Coordinates of C-alpha atoms in Angstrom, one line a residue:
X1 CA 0.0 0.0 0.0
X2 CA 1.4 3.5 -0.8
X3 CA 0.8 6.9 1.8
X4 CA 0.7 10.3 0.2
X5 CA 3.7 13.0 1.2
X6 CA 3.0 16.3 -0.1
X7 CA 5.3 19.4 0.3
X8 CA 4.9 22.1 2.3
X9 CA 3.4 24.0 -0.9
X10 CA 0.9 21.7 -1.3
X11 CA -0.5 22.4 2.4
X12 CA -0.6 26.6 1.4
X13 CA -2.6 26.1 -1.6
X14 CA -4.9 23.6 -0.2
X15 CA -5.1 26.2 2.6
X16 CA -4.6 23.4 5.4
X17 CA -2.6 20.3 6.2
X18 CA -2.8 17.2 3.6
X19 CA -0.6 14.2 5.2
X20 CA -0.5 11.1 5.3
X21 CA -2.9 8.8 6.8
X22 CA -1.8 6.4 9.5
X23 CA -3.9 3.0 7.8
X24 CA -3.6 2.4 4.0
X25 CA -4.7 4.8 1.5
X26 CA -4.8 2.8 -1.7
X27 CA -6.9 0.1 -2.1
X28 CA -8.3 -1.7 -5.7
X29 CA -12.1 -2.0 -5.4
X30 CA -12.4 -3.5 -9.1
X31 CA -10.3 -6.1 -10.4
X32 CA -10.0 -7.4 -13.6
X33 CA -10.7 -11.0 -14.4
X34 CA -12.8 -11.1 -10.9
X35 CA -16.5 -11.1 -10.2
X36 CA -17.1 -12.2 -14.2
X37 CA -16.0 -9.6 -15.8
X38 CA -12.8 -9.2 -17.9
X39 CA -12.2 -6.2 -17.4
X40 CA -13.6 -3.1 -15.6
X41 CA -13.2 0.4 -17.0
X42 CA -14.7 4.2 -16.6
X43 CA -14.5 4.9 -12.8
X44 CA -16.8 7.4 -11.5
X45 CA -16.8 8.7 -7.9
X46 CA -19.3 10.6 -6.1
X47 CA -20.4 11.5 -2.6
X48 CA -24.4 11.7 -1.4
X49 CA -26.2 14.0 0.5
X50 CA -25.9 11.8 3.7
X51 CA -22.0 11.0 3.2
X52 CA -22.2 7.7 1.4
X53 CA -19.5 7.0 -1.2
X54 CA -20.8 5.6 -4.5
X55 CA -18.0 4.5 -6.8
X56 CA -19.4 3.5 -10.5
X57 CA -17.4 1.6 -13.4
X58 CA -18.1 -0.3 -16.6
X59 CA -17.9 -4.2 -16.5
X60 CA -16.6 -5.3 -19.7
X61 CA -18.1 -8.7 -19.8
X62 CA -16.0 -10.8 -22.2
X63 CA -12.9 -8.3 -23.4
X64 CA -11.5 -5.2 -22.7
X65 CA -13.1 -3.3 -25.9
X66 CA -14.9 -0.3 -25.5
X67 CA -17.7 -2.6 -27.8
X68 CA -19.8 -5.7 -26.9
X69 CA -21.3 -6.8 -23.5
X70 CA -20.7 -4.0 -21.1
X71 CA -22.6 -3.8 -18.0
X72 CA -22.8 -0.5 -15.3
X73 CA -21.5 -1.3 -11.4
X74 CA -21.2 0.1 -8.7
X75 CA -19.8 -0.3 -4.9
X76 CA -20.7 1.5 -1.9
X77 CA -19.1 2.7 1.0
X78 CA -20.7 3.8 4.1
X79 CA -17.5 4.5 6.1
X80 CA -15.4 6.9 3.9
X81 CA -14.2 3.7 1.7
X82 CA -12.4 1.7 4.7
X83 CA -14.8 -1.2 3.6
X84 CA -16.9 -1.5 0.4
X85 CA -20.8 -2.9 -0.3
X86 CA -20.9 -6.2 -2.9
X87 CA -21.1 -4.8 -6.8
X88 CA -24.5 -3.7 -7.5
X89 CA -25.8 -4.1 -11.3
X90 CA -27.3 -0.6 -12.1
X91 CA -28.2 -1.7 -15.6
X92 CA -27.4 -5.1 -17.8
X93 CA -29.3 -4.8 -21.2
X94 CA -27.9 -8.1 -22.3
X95 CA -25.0 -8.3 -25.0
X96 CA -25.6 -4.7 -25.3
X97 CA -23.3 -1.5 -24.3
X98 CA -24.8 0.4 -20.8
X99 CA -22.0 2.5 -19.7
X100 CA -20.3 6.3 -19.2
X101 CA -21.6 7.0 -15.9
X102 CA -22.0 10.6 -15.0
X103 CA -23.6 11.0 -11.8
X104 CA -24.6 14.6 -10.2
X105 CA -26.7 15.2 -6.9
X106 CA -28.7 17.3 -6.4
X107 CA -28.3 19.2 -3.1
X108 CA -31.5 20.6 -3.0
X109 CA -33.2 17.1 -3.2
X110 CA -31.0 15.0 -1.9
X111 CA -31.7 12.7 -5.4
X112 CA -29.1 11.5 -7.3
X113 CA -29.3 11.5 -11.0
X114 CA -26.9 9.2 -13.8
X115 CA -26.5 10.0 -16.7
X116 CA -25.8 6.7 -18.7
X117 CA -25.5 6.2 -22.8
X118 CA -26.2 3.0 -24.8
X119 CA -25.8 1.2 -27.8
X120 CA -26.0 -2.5 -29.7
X121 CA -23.3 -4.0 -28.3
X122 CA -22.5 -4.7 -31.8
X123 CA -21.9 -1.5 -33.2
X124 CA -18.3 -0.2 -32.8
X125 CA -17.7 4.0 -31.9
X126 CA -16.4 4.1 -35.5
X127 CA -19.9 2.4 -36.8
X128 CA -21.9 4.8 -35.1
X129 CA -19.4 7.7 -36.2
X130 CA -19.1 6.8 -39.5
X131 CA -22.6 6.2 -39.8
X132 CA -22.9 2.6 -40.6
X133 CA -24.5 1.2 -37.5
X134 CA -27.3 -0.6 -37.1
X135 CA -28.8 1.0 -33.8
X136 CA -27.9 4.7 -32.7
X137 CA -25.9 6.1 -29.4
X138 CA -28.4 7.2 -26.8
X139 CA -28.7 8.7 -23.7
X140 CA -30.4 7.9 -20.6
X141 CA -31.1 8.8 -17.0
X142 CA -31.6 6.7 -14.0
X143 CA -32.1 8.0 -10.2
X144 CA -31.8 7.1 -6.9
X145 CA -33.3 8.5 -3.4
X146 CA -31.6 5.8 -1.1
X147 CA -28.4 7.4 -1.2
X148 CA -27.7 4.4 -4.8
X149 CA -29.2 1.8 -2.6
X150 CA -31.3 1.0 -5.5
X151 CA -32.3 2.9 -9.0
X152 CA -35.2 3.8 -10.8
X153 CA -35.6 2.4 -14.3
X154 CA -33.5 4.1 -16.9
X155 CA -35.2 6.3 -19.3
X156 CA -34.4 7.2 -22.7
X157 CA -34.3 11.2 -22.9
X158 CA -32.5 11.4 -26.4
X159 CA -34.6 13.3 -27.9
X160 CA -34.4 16.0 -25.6
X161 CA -30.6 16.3 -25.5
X162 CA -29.3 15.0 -29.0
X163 CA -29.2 16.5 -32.2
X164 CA -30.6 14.4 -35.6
X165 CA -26.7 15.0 -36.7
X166 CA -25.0 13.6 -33.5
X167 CA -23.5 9.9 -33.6
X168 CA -21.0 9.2 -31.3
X169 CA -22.3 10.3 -28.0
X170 CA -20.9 10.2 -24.6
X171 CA -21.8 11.3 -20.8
X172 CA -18.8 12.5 -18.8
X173 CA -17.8 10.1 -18.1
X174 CA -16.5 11.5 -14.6
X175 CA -19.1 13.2 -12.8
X176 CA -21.5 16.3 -13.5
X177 CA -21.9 19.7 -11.3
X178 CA -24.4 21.7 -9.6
X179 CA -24.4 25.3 -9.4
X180 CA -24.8 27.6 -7.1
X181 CA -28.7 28.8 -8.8
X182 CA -29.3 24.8 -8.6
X183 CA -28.7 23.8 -12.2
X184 CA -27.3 20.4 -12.6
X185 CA -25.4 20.2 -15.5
X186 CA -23.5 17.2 -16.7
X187 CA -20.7 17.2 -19.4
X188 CA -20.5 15.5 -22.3
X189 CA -18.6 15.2 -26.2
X190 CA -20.2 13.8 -29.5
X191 CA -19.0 13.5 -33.4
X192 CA -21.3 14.4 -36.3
X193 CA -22.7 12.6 -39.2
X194 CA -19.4 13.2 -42.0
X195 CA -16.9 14.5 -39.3
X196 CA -14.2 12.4 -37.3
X197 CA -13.4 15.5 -35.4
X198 CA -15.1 15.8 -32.1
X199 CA -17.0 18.6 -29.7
X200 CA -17.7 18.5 -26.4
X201 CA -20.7 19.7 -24.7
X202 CA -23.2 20.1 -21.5
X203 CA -26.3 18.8 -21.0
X204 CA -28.8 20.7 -18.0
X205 CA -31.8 20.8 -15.8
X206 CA -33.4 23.9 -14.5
X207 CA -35.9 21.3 -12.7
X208 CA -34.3 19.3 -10.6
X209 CA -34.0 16.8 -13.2
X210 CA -38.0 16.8 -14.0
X211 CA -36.1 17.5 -17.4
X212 CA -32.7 18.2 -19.4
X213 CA -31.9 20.2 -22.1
X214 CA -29.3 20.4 -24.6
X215 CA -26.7 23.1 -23.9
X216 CA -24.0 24.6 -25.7
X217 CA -20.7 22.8 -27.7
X218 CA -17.2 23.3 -28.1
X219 CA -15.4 22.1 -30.7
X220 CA -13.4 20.8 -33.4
X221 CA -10.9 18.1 -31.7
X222 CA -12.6 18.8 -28.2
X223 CA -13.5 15.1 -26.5
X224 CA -14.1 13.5 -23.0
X225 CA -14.6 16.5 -20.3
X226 CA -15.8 17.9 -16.6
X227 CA -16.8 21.1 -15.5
X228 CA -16.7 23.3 -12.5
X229 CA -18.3 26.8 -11.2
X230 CA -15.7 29.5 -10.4
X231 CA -16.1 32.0 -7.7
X232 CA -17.5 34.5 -10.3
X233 CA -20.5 31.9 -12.1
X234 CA -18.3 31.2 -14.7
X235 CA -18.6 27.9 -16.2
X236 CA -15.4 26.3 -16.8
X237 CA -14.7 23.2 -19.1
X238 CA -11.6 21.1 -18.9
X239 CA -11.4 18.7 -22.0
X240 CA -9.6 16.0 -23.7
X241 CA -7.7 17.3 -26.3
X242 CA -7.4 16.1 -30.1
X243 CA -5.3 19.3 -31.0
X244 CA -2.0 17.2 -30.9
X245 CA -0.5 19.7 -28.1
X246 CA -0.8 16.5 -25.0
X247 CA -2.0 19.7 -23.0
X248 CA -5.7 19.8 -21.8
X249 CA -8.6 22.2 -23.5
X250 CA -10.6 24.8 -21.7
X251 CA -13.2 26.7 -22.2
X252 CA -15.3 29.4 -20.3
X253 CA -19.1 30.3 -20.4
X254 CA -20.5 32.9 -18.7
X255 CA -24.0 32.0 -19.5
X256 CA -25.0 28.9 -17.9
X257 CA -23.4 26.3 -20.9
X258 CA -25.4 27.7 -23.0
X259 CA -22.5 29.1 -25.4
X260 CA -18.4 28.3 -24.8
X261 CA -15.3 30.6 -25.6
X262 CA -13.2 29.0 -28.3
X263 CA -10.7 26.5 -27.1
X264 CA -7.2 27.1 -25.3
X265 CA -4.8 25.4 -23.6
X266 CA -3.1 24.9 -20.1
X267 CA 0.6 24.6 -20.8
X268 CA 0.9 22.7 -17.2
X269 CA -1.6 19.9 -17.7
X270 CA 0.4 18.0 -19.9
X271 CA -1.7 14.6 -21.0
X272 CA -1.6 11.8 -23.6
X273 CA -4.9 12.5 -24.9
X274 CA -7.2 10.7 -22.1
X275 CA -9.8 11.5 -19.8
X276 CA -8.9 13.6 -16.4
X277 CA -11.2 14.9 -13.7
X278 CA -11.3 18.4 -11.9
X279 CA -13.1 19.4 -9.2
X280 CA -13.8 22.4 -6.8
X281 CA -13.6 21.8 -3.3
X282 CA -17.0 22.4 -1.8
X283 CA -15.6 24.2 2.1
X284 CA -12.4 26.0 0.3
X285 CA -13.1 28.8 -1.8
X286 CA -10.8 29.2 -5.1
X287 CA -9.5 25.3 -4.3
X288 CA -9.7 23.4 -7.6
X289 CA -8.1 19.3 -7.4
X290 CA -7.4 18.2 -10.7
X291 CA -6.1 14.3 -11.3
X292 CA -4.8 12.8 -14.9
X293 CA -2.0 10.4 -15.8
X294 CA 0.7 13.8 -16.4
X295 CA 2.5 12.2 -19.3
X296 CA 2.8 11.9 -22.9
X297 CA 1.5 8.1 -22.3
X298 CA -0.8 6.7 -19.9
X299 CA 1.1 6.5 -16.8
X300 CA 2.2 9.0 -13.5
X301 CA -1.3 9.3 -11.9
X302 CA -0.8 12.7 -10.6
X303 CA -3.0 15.0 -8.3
X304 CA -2.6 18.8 -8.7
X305 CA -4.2 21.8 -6.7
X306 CA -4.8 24.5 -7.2
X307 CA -5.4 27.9 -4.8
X308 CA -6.6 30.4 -7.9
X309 CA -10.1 28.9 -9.0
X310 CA -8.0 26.5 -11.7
X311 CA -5.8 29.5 -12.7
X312 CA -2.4 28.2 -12.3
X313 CA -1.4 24.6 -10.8
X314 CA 1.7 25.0 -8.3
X315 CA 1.2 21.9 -6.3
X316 CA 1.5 18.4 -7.8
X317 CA 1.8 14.8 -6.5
X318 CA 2.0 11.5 -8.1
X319 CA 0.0 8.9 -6.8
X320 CA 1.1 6.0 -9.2
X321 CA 3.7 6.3 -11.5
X322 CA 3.5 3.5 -13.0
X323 CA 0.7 2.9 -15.8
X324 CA -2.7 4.6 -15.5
X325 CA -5.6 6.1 -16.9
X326 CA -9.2 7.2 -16.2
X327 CA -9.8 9.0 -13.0
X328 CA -12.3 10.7 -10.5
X329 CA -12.0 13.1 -7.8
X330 CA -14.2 13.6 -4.3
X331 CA -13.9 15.7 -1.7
X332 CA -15.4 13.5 1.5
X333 CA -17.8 15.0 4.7
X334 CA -15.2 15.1 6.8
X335 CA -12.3 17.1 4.4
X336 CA -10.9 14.0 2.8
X337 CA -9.6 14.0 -0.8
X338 CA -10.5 10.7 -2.6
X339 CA -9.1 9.6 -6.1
X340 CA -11.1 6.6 -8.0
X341 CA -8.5 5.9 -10.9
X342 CA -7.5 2.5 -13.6
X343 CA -4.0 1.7 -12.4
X344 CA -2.3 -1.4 -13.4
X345 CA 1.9 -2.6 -13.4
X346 CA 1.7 -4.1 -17.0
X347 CA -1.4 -1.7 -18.2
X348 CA -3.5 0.8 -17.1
X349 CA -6.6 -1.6 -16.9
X350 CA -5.4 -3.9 -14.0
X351 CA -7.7 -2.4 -11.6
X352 CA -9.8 0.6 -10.6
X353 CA -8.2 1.9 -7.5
X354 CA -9.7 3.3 -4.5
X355 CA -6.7 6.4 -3.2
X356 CA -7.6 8.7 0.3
X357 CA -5.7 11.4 1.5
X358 CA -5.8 13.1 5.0
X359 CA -7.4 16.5 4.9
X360 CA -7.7 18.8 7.6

């Protein structure tokens, strides 16, 4: 098991101490080849209302393709992740693809809403993209009012928040936000029919998730990507890249998503094209975490913070350094900081990994 030390610095822009905890901090939750899956992808992380920790992944039934037999799990954890609930089938639709979780919870509520997408397991993304598939990519919304004890019957709200010219289609996958005004909004990327380039964009509820809407894109070469609220409103998306820069996208709205800046790029988020997760700490104003493998290749796992609302990034730490990929950042009741990430010695897809640090 590996402990966290972080530098002085990274205590001053957190604001307070982050050290080490005294019991083991890094613990695999999913592991491939057990439970009867092959492998287990897409981790997802979130906290409820009440404190529970729900962490979500993709079961990848029979290989470790993004296509075929995919199933969407999750484990629980009542107790800050020292021990974890048995995997819980949110949706199996056969040989059929049920995956990119993006959950968001709403405060107000207490509900918590994912945001799923499907497809014929079947069709391959470059099928659907190229327009040769035989089913289409949809998207669809599930909730829970136990805290993910159990979940409602997904339902298919497509045609609300996808375009006639949209074929690859994906939630997060990571986690989505709500604002301060309570709109839940939950990010998202999609191709077009004739185009291999991709946008990313936001879907939202002004209802508590009665209904969602279609928000605004950004785009060419824009892919997987999370959002956060800056002190000011600002909206502020962090994005996969396809620009060949390994650096991530961003992008600002100052209208709710409903329209994005053109893209830029953070020279300090180096990446190797891949999905990364940012989020604002909820008790520490202008503290933004932000976790990716920092590499040209998918390894060095690293944790960043920042003190500036996402500004600059003077605090870094690597919590694998080995091979890794996907990740998702929570900020627990009682301060903690909690990483869900694929880590692996050979590959990145060895396990999804449960990481806590000590935050006071």
């Amino acid at each position: 098991m590996t402990r966290f030390l972080l530098t002085a610095a990274a205590m001053v822009a957190c604001g307070s101490s982050i050290k080490a905890l005294d019991e083991p901090i890094q613990t695999p939750i999913f592991v491939s080849g057990q439970g009867g899956y092959h492998t287990y992808r897409i981790p997802s992380l979130i906290v409820s209302k009440k404190g529970v920790l729900l962490a979500f992944c993709e079961g990848r039934k029979k290989t470790r393709s993004d296509t075929g037999d995919i199933d969407l799990l999750l484990r629980r954890s009542a107790d800050g992740g020292k021990t974890w609930s048995p995997t819980q089938v949110v949706w199996d639709d056969g040989a059929n693809t049920c995956g990119n979780p993006c959950p968001v919870l709403d405060r107000d509520t207490a509900v918590l809403w994912l945001l799923m997408t499907h497809n014929l397991g079947e069709d391959t993304e470059a099928k659907i993209m190229a327009g040769k598939s035989k089913g289409t990519r949809a998207v669809w919304v599930s909730r829970s009012d136990d805290d993910g004890a159990t979940w409602s019957k997904p339902i298919d709200i497509s045609k609300d928040v996808r375009k006639p010219d949209m074929t690859w289609y994906a939630t997060g996958p990571g986690v989505g936000i709500q604002t301060r005004d309570g709109k839940l909004i939950i990010p998202c990327d999609h191709s077009k029919v004739g185009a291999v380039n991709m946008h990313s964009h936001v879907i939202y509820s002004s209802d508590h998730g009665k209904t969602w809407k279609l928000g605004g894109a950004v785009g060419p070469k824009c892919d997987e990507s999370q959002v956060i609220e800056r002190a000011d409103g600002s909206l502020l998306l962090n994005i996969r890249s396809q620009h060949g820069k390994n650096r991530r996208a961003l992008s600002i709205s100052k209208d709710g998503g409903l329209t994005w800046s053109a893209p830029m790029h953070d020279d300090t988020l180096i990446e190797p094209v891949c999905q990364a997760s940012i989020l604002r700490h909820p008790a520490k104003p202008g503290v933004v975490l932000f976790s990716n493998p920092a590499s040209k290749k998918r390894e060095k796992m690293t944790l960043r913070i920042s003190s500036d609302d996402a500004k600059t990034w003077p605090t870094s730490h690597v919590l694998h350094a080995g091979p890794a990929a996907y990740s998702c950042l929570a900020v627990l009741p009682n301060g903690d900081i909690a990483c869900l990430y694929e880590r692996g010695d050979k590959n990145a897809y060895e396990t999804i990994t449960f990481a806590r640090l000590k935050g006071e």
